[in-house]
PDB file of C-alpha atoms in Angstrom:
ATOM      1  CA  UNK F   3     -19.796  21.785 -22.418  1.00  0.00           C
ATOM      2  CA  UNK F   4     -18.123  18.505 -21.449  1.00  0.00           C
ATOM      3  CA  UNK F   5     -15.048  18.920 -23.344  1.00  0.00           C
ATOM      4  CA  UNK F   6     -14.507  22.651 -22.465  1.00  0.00           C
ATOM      5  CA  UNK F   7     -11.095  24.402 -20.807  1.00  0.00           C
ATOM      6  CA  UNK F   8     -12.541  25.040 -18.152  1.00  0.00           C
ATOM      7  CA  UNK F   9     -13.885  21.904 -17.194  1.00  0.00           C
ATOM      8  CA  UNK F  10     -10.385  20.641 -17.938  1.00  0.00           C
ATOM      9  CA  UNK F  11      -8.861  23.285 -15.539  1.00  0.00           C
ATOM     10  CA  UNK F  12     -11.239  22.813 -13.043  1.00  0.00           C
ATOM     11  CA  UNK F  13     -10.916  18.836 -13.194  1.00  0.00           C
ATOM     12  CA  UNK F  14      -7.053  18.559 -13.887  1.00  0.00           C
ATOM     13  CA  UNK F  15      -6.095  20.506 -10.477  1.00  0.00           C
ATOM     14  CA  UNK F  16      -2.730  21.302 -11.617  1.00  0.00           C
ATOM     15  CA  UNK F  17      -0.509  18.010 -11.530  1.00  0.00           C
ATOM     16  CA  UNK F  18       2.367  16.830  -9.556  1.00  0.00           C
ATOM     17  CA  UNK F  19       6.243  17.544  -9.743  1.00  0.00           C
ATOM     18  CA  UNK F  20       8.707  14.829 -10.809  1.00  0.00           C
ATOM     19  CA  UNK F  21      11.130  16.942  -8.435  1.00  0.00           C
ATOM     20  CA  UNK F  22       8.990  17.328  -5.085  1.00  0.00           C
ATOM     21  CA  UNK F  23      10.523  14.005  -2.981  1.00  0.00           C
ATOM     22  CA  UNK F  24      12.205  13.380  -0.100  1.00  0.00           C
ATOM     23  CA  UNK F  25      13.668  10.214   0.772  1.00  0.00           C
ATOM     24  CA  UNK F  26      14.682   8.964   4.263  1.00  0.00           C
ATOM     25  CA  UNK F  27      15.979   6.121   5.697  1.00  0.00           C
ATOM     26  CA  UNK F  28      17.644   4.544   8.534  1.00  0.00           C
ATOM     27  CA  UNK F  29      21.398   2.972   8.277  1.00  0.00           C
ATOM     28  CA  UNK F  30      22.316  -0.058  10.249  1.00  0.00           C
ATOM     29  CA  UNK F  31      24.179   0.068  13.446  1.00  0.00           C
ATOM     30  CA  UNK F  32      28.087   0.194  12.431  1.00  0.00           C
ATOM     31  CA  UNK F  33      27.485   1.486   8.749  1.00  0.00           C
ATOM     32  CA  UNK F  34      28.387   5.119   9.734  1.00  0.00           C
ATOM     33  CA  UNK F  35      26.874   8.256   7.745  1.00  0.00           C
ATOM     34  CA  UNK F  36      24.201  10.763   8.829  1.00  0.00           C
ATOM     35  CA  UNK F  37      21.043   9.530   7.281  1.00  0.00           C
ATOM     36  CA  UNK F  38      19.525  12.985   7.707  1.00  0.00           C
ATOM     37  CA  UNK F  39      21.983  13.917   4.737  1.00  0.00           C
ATOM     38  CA  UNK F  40      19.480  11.362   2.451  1.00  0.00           C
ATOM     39  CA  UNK F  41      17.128  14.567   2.520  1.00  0.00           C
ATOM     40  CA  UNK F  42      19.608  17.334   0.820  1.00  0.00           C
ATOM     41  CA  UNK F  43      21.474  14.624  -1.923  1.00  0.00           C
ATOM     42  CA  UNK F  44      19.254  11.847  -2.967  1.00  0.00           C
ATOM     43  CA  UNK F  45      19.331  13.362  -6.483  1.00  0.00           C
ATOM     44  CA  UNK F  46      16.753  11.212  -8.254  1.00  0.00           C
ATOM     45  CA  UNK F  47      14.329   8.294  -7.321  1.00  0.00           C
ATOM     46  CA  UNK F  48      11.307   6.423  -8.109  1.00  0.00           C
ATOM     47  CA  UNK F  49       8.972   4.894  -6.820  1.00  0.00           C
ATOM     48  CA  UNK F  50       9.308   1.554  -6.804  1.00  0.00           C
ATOM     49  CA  UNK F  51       7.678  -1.377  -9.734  1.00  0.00           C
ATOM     50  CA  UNK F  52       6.284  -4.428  -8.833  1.00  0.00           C
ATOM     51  CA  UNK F  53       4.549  -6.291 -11.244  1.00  0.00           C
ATOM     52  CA  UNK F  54       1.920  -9.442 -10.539  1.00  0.00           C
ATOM     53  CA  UNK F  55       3.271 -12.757 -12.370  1.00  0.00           C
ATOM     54  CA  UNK F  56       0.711 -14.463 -14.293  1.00  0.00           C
ATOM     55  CA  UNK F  57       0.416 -18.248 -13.560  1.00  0.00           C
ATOM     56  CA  UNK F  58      -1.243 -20.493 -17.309  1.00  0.00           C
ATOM     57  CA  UNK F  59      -3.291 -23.758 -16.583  1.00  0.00           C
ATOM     58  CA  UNK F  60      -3.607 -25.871 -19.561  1.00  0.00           C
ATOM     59  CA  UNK F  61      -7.490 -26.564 -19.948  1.00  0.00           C
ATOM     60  CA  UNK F  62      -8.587 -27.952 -22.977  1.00  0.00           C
ATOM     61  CA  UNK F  63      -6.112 -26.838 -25.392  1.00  0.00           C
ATOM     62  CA  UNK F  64      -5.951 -23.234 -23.885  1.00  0.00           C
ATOM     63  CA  UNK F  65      -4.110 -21.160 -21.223  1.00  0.00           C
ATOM     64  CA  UNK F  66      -6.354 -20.038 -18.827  1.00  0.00           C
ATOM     65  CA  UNK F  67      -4.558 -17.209 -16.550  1.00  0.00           C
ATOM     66  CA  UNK F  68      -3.878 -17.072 -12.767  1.00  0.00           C
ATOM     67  CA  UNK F  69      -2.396 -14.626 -10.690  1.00  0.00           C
ATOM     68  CA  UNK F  70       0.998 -15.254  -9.570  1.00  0.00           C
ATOM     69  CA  UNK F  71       3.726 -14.210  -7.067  1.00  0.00           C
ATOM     70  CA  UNK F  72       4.344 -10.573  -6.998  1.00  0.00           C
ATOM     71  CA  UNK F  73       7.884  -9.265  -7.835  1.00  0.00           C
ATOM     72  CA  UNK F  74       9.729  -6.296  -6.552  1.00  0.00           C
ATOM     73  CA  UNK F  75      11.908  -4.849  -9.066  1.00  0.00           C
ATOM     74  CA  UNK F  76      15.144  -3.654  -7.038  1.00  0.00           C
ATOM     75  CA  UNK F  77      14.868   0.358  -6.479  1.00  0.00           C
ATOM     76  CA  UNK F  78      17.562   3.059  -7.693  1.00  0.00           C
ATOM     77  CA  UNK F  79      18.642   6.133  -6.076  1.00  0.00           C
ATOM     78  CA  UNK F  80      20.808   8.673  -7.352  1.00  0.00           C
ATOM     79  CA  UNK F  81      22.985  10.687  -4.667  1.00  0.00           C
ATOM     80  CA  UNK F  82      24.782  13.713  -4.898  1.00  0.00           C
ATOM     81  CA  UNK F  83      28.110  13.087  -3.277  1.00  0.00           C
ATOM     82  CA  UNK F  84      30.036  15.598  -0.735  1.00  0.00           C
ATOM     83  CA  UNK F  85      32.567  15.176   1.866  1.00  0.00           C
ATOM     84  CA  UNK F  86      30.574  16.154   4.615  1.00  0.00           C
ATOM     85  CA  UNK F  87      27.797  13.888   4.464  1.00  0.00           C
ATOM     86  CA  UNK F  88      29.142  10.347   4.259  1.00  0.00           C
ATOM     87  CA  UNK F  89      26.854   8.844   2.316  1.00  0.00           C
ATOM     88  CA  UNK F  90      29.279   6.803   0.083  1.00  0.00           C
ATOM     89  CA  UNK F  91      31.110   5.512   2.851  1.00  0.00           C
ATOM     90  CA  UNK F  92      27.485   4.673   5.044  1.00  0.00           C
ATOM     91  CA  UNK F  93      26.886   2.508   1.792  1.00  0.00           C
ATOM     92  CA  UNK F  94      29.579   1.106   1.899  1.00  0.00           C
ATOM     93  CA  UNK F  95      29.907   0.165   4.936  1.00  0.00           C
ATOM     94  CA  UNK F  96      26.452  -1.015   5.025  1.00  0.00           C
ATOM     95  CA  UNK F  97      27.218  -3.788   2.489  1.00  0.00           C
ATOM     96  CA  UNK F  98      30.630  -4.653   4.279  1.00  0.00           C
ATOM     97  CA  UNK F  99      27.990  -6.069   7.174  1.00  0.00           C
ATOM     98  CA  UNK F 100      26.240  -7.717   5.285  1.00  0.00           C
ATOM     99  CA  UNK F 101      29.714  -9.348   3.320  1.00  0.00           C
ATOM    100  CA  UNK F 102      32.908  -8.600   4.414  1.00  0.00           C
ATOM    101  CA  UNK F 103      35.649  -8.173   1.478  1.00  0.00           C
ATOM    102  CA  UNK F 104      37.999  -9.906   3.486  1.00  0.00           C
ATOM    103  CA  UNK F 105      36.480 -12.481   5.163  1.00  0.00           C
ATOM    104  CA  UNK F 106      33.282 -13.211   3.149  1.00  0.00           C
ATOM    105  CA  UNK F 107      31.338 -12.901   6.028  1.00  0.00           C
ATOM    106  CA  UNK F 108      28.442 -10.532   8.012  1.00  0.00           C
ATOM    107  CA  UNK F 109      29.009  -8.490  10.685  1.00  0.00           C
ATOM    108  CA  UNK F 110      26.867 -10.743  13.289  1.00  0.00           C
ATOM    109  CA  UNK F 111      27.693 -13.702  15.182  1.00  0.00           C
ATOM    110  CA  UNK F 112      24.027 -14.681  16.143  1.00  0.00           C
ATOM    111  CA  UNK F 113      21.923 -16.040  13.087  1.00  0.00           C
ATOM    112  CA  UNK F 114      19.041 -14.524  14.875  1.00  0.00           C
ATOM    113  CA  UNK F 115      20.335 -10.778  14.481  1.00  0.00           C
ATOM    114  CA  UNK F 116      20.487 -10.908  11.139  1.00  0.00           C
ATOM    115  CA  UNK F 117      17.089 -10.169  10.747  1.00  0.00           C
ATOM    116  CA  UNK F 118      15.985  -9.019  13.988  1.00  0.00           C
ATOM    117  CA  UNK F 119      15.323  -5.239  14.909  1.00  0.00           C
ATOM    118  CA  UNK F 120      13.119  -2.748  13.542  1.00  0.00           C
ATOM    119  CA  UNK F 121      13.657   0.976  11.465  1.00  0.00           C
ATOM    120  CA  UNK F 122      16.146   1.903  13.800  1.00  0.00           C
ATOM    121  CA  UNK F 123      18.929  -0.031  12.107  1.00  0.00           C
ATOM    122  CA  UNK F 124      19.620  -2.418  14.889  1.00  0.00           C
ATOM    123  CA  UNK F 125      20.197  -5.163  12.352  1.00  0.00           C
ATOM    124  CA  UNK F 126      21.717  -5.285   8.333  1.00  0.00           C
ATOM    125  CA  UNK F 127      18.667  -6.241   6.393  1.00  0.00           C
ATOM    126  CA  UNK F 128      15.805  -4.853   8.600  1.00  0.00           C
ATOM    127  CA  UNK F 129      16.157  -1.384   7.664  1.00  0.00           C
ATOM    128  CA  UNK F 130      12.845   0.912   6.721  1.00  0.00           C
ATOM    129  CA  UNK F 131      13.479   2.826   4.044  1.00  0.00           C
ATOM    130  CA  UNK F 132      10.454   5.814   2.458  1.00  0.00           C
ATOM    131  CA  UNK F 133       9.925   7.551  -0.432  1.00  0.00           C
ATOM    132  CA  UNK F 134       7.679  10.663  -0.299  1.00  0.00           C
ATOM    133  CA  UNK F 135       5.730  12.476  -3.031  1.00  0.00           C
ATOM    134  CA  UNK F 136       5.219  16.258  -1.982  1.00  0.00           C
ATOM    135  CA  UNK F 137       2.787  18.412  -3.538  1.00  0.00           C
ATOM    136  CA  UNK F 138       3.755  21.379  -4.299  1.00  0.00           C
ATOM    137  CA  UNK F 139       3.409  23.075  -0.320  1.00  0.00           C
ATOM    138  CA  UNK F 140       5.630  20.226   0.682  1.00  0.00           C
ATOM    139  CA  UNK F 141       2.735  18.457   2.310  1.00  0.00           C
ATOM    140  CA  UNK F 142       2.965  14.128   1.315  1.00  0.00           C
ATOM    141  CA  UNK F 143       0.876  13.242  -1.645  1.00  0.00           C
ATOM    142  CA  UNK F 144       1.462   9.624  -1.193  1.00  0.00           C
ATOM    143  CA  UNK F 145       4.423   7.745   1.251  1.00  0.00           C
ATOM    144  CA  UNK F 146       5.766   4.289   0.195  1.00  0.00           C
ATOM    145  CA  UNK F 147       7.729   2.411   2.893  1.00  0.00           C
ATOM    146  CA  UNK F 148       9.943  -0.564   1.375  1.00  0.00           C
ATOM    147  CA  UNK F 149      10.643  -2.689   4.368  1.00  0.00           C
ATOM    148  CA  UNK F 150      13.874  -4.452   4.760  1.00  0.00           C
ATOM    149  CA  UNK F 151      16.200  -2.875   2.309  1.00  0.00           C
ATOM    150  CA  UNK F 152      19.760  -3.802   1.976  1.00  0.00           C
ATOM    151  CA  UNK F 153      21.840  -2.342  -0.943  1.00  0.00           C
ATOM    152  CA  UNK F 154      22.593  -4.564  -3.554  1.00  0.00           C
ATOM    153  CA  UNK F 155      25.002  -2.644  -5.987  1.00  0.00           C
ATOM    154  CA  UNK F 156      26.623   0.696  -5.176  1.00  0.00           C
ATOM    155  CA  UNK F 157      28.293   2.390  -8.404  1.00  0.00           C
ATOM    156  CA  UNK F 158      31.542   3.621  -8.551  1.00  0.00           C
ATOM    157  CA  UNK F 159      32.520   7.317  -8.239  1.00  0.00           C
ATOM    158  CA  UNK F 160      33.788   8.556 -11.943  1.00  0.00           C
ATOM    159  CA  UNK F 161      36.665  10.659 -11.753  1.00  0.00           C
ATOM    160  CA  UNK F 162      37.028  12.632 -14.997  1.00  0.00           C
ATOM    161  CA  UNK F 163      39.822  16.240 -15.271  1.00  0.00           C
ATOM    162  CA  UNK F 164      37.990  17.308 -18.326  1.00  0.00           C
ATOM    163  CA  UNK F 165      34.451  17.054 -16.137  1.00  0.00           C
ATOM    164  CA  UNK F 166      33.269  20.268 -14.196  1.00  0.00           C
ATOM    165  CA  UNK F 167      30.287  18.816 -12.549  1.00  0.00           C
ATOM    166  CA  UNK F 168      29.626  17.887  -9.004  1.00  0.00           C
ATOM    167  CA  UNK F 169      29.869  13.627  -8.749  1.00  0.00           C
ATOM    168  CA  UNK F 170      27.035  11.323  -7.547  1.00  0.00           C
ATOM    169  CA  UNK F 171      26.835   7.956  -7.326  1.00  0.00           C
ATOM    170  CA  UNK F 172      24.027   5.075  -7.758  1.00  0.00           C
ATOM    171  CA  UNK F 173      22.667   2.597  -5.646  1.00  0.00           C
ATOM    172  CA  UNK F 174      20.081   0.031  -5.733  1.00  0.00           C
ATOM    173  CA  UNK F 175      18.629  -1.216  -2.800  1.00  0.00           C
ATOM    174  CA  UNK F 176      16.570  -4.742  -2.475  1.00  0.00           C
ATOM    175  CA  UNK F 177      13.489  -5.298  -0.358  1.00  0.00           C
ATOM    176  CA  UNK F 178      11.361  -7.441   0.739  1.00  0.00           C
ATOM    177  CA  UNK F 179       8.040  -5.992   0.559  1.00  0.00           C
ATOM    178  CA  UNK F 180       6.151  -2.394   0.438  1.00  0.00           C
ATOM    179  CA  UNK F 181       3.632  -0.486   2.518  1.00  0.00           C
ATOM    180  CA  UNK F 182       1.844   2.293   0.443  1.00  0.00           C
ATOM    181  CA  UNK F 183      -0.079   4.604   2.529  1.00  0.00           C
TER     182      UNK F 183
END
């Protein structure tokens, strides 16, 4: 029987889990934190959208579609925010490299270092960062590398007296490109 339960059972193999993923990155040289924290209080992520633009030629009174450039919609983490860990202040000091408050400039002196280095966080905007899918024995389902991430907006921390929760802040990062493997 084609549409049968157990050829659905058999064929459906049980899924994934929106809350098996790890996220790790690397956090330029002089930004501070412990990036092995990003494990334990990245509280929510996705994996990243990027959508193929279309491109119309006019022929003969009709729009006849190309492909386009491909844009990468910035990516949004959630993080869970303790006193131990650093994150907030790795963020920020991450985007003070890249633009100091003060002086409106980055951290480096050499145009070339700017985007030099690798995934080790030698430089500000040539930092690796991954998202992971696990299945459900913490083996990777699928890995997506976004190369040359820099954070782009980092949300404030909400203080509320009437709020018992723990706080967590947002940030999106920008990148250049992915790697899906």
């Amino acid at each position: 029987m084609p549409n049968s339960i157990s050829n659905f059972i058999n064929g459906f193999r049980g899924g994934t889990r929106k809350n098996r993923f790890r996220v790790t990155g690397v956090f330029p040289t002089g930004a501070g934190g412990d990036a092995n924290k990003l494990n334990y209080h990245v509280l929510s992520a996705s994996l990243p959208n990027s959508t193929l633009g279309i491109v119309n030629f006019p022929y003969r009174g009709r729009l006849i579609p190309y492909v386009g450039d491909r844009i990468y919609e910035p990516w949004d983490i959630l993080v869970l925010d303790d006193r131990g860990s650093g994150l907030y202040q790795a963020f920020q000091g991450w985007s003070e490299l890249i633009n100091n408050h003060e002086t409106n400039e980055h951290a480096y002196d050499d145009d070339d270092s700017w985007f030099a280095g690798g995934a080790d966080g030698d430089a500000i905007q040539a930092s690796s960062w991954f998202i992971e899918q696990l299945s459900l024995s913490g083996d990777t389902i699928k890995k997506i590398t976004l190369k040359s991430c820099w954070p782009g907006y980092i949300s404030p921390l909400q203080f509320n007296m009437a709020d018992t929760g723990f706080n967590s802040f947002a940030v999106r990062l920008n990148y250049n490109f992915i790697e899906v493997a």
